XYZ file of C-alpha atoms in Angstrom:
292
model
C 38.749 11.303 -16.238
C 39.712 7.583 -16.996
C 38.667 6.239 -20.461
C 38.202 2.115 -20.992
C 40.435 0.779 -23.868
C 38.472 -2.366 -25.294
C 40.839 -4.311 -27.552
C 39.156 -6.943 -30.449
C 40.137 -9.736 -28.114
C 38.425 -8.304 -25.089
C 35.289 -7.427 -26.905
C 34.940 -10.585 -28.638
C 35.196 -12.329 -25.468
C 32.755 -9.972 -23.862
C 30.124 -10.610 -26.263
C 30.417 -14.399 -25.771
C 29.880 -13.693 -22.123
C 26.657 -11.503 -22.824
C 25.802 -14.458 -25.526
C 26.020 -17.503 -22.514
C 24.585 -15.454 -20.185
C 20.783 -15.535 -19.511
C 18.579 -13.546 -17.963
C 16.863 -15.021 -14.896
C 13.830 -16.398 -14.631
C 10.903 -13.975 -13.105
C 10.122 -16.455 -10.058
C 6.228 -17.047 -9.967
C 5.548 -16.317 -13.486
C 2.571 -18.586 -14.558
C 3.672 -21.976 -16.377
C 1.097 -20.967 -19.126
C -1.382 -18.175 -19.629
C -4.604 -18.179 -20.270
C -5.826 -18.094 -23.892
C -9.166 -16.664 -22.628
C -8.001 -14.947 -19.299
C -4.418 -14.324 -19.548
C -2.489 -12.104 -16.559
C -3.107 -8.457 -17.570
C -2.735 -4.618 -16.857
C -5.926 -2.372 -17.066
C -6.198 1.319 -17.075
C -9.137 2.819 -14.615
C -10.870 5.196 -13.206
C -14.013 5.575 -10.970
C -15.673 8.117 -8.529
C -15.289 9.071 -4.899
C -17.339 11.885 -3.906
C -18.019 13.017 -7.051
C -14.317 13.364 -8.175
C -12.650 10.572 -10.615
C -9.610 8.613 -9.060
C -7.315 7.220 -11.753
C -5.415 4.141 -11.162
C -4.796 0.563 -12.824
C -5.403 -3.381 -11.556
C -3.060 -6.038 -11.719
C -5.908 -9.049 -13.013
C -4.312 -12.595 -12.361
C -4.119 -15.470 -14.933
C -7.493 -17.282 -15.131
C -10.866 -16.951 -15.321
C -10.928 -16.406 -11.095
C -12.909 -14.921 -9.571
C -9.626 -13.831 -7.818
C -8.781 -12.037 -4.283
C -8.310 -8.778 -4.640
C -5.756 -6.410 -2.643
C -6.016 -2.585 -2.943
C -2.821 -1.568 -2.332
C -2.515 1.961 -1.131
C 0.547 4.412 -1.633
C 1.606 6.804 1.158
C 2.240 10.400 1.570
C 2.837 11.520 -0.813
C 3.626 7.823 -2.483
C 6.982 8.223 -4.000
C 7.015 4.500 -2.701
C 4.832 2.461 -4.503
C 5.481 -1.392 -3.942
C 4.650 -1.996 -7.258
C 7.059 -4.668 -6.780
C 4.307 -6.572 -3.946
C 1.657 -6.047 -6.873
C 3.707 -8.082 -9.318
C 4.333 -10.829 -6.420
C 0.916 -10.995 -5.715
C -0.554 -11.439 -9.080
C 1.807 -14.132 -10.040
C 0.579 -15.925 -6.819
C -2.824 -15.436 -7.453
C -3.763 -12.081 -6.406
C -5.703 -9.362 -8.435
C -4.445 -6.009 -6.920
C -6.037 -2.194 -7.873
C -3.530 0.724 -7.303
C -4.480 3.882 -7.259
C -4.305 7.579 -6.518
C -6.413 9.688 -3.282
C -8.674 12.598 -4.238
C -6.123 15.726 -5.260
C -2.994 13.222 -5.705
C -0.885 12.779 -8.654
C -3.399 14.105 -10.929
C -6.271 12.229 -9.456
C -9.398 14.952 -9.226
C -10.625 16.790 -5.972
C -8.853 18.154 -2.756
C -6.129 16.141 -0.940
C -6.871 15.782 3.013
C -6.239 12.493 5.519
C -10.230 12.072 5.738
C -10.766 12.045 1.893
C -8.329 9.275 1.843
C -10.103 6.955 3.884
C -13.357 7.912 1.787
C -11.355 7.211 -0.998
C -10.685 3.716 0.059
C -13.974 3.047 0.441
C -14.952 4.139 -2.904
C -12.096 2.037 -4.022
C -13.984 -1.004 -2.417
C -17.181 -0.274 -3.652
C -15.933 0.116 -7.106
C -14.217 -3.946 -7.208
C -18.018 -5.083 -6.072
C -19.805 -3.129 -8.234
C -17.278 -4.258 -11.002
C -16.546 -7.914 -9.718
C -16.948 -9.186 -13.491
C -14.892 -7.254 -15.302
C -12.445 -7.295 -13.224
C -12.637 -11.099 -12.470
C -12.604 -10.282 -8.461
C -14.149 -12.092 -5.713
C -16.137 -9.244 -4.173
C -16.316 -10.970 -0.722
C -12.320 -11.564 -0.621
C -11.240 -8.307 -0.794
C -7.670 -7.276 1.198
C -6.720 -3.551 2.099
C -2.679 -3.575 2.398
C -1.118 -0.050 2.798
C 2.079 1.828 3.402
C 3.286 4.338 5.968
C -0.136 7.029 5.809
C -1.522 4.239 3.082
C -1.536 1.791 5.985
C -3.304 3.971 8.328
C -5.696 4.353 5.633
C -5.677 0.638 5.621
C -6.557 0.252 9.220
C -9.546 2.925 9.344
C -11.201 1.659 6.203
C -11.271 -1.712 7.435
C -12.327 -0.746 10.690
C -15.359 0.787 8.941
C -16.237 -1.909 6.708
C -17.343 -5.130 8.281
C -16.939 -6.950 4.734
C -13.108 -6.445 4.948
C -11.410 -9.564 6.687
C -8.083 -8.933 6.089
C -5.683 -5.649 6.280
C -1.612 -5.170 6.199
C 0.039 -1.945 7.548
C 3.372 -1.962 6.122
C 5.271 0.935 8.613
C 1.853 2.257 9.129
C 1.908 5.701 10.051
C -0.623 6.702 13.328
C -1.545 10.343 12.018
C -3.602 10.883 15.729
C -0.778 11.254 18.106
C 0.294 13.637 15.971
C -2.321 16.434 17.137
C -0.327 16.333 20.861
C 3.273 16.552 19.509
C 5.888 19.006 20.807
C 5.823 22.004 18.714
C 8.834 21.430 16.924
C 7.383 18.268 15.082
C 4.245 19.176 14.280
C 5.874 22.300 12.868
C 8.658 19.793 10.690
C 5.599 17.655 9.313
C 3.897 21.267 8.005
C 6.827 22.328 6.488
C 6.931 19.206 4.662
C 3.306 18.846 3.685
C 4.102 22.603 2.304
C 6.408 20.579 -0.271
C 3.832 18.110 -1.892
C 3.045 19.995 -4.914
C 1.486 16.285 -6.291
C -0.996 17.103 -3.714
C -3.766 19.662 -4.579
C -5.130 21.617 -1.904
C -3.253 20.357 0.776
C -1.453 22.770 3.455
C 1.419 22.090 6.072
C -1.606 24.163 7.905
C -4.472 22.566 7.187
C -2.946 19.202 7.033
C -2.210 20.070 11.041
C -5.785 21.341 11.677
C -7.172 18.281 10.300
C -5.251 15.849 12.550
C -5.649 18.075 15.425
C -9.595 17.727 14.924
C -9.611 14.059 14.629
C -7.109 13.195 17.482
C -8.502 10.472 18.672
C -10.145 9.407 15.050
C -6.927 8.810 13.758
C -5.422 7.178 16.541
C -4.992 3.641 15.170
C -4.178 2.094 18.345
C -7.538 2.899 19.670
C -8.903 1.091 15.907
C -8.930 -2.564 18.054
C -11.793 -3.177 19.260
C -13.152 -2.193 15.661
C -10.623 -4.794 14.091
C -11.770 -7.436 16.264
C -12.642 -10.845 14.309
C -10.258 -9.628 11.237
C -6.567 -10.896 10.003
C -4.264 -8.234 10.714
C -0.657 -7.912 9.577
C 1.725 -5.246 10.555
C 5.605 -4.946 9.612
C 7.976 -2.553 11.030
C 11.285 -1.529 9.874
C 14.364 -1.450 13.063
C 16.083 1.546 10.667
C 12.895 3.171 9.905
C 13.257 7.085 10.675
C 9.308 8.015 9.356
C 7.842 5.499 11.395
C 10.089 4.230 14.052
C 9.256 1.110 15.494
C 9.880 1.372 19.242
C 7.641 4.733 19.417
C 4.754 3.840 16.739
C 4.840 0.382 15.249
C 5.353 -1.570 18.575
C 2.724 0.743 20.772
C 0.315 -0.350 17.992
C 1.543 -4.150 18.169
C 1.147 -3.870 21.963
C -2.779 -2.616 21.825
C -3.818 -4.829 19.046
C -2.420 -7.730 21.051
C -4.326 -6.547 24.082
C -7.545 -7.476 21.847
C -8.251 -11.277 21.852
C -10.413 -10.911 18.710
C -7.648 -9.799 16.513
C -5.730 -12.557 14.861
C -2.778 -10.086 14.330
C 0.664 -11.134 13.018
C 3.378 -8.826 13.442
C 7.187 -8.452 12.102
C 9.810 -5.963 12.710
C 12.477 -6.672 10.021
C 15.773 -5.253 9.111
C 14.850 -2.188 7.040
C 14.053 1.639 6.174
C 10.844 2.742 5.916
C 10.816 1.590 2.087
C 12.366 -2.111 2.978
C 15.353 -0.705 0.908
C 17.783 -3.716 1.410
C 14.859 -6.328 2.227
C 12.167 -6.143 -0.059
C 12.281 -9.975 -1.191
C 11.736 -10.564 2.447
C 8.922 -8.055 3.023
C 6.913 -9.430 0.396
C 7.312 -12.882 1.178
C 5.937 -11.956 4.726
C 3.243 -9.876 2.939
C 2.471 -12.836 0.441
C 2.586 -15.664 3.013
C 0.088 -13.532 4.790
C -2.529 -12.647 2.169
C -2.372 -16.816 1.004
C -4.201 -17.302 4.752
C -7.257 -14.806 3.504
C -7.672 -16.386 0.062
C-alpha cells in the first residue's frame, strides 16, 4: 500500500490551486429567478387506480404556464435521467418524475399494463392540477426510457391530447411473447430479481406479454401515432435494446407512416448514454423546443 507524503510547500501550493480554481458554471441556469415564481422542486403524490404514486416535478422559473414532460423510468429504473430533467427545466420545461403502481415504494401491484394506466393517471393529474403546478395542460410531452419509452409510445397512442413523445432505447415488450425459449426464460429470471417491484413475477411478467402480443408491439403503434412528433434514439453499443434488431425495425415502420413526423438518432452509446449523455440530451432538448 503506497502512502502520499504532502510536504508544507506542496500543500500550500495546493491550496492556492483549490483557491484560483472555480467551479464551472451550470450551463442554462436562469440569469435571475423569479421573486414570485422561482425554479423549484415539489414533493407529490396522486392516484392511479385507486393506489397513490409518489414522485416529484421539476417547475421552471416563471409564472408559465410551462410545457410539461413526464419523464418515465424503466425497468426497474436504476436509470433515471434526472440529468434530462435538470436540462429541461433550465430551458423551460416543467418535468413530473415518478414511480409505476408497486415500484420503489409507490402503492399497488407492478405489471407492464398498470404502467401504461399509470401514465395516464400521470396525465390526468398535470390537467387537473395545471395551476399549481404552473403547466400548460394542452402542451404536455411523454419522454421515456428503455420499458419507460414503450410506456411512452402506448400512452400517447391512447391519448389524442398528447402531441409529442420520445423513446429513448425504447424497449418493444410484444415481440417478446414469440422469443426462443432461452430468452424469454433470461428476462424471467431477471424480473425474479426486482425486489423494488411488488407483485411482479419472472412468470407472470411472461404471461402478461404473452397475452398482449400484439398490444405491446410498438411497431404496430403507427397508425395510432399518426399526426404526432415522435423522437426515438438508439444506442450502436446498446446490449438491452439493440438497435439493428429493435430500435431500427421500429424506425423502419414509423417511417412507413406519412402522418408521423418522426425524428430518429442512433448515437454512440449503452443503453444508459454512458459516455454521451451531453449529446443525448441536447438531441432530446432540441426536440422538445419544436413542441413548446
Amino acid at each position: 500500500m503506497r502512502t502520499a507524503i504532502f510536504t508544507a510547500a506542496s500543500l500550500s501550493a495546493l491550496m492556492l490551486v483549490s483557491a484560483c480554481t472555480s467551479a464551472p458554471e451550470v450551463a442554462g441556469d436562469p440569469v435571475a429567478a423569479d421573486p414570485d415564481f422561482p425554479p423549484s422542486l415539489m414533493e407529490l403524490n396522486f392516484d392511479s387506480h385507486g393506489d397513490r404514486l409518489n414522485g416529484h416535478a421539476y417547475l421552471a422559473n416563471g409564472e408559465g404556464p410551462h410545457p410539461t414532460v413526464v419523464l418515465l423510468h424503466g425497468f426497474p429504473g436504476n436509470e433515471r435521467n434526472l440529468d434530462l430533467a435538470q436540462d429541461l427545466r433550465s430551458n423551460g420545461f416543467n418535468v413530473l418524475f415518478f414511480h409505476y403502481r408497486g415500484a420503489w415504494g409507490s402503492e399497488g401491484t407492478y405489471s407492464f399494463t398498470h404502467v401504461i394506466e399509470d401514465v395516464a393517471a400521470a396525465t390526468d393529474y398535470l390537467r387537473a392540477n395545471a395551476e399549481t403546478y404552473r403547466t400548460d395542460p394542452n402542451k404536455l410531452i411523454l419522454i421515456g426510457h428503455s420499458m419507460g419509452g414503450f410506456a411512452a409510445l402506448e400512452a400517447a397512442a391512447r391519448d389524442d391530447r398528447i402531441a409529442c413523445v420520445a423513446g429513448i432505447a425504447p424497449a418493444n415488450m410484444g415481440p417478446l411473447a414469440d422469443a426462443p425459449a432461452e430468452r424469454a426464460a433470461g428476462f424471467a429470471a431477471y424480473a425474479d430479481t426486482m425486489q423494488m417491484l411488488s407483485g411482479l413475477t419472472g412468470e407472470n411478467a411472461i404471461a402478461e406479454i404473452r397475452a398482449n402480443r400484439e398490444a405491446f408491439d410498438t411497431r404496430l403503434l403507427a397508425p395510432k401515432l399518426s399526426g404526432k412528433s415522435v423522437l426515438l434514439i438508439g444506442g450502436d453499443k446498446d446490449t438491452s435494446v439493440p438497435a439493428d434488431t429493435v430500435i431500427n425495425p421500429l424506425i423502419a415502420a414509423y417511417e412507413a407512416e406519412q402522418g408521423i413526423d418522426l425524428t430518429a438518432k442512433i448515437l454512440s452509446g449503452d443503453h444508459s448514454f454512458s459516455w454521451s449523455r451531453q449529446e443525448l440530451i441536447g438531441e432530446i432538448v432540441d426536440w422538445a423546443e419544436s413542441c413548446r
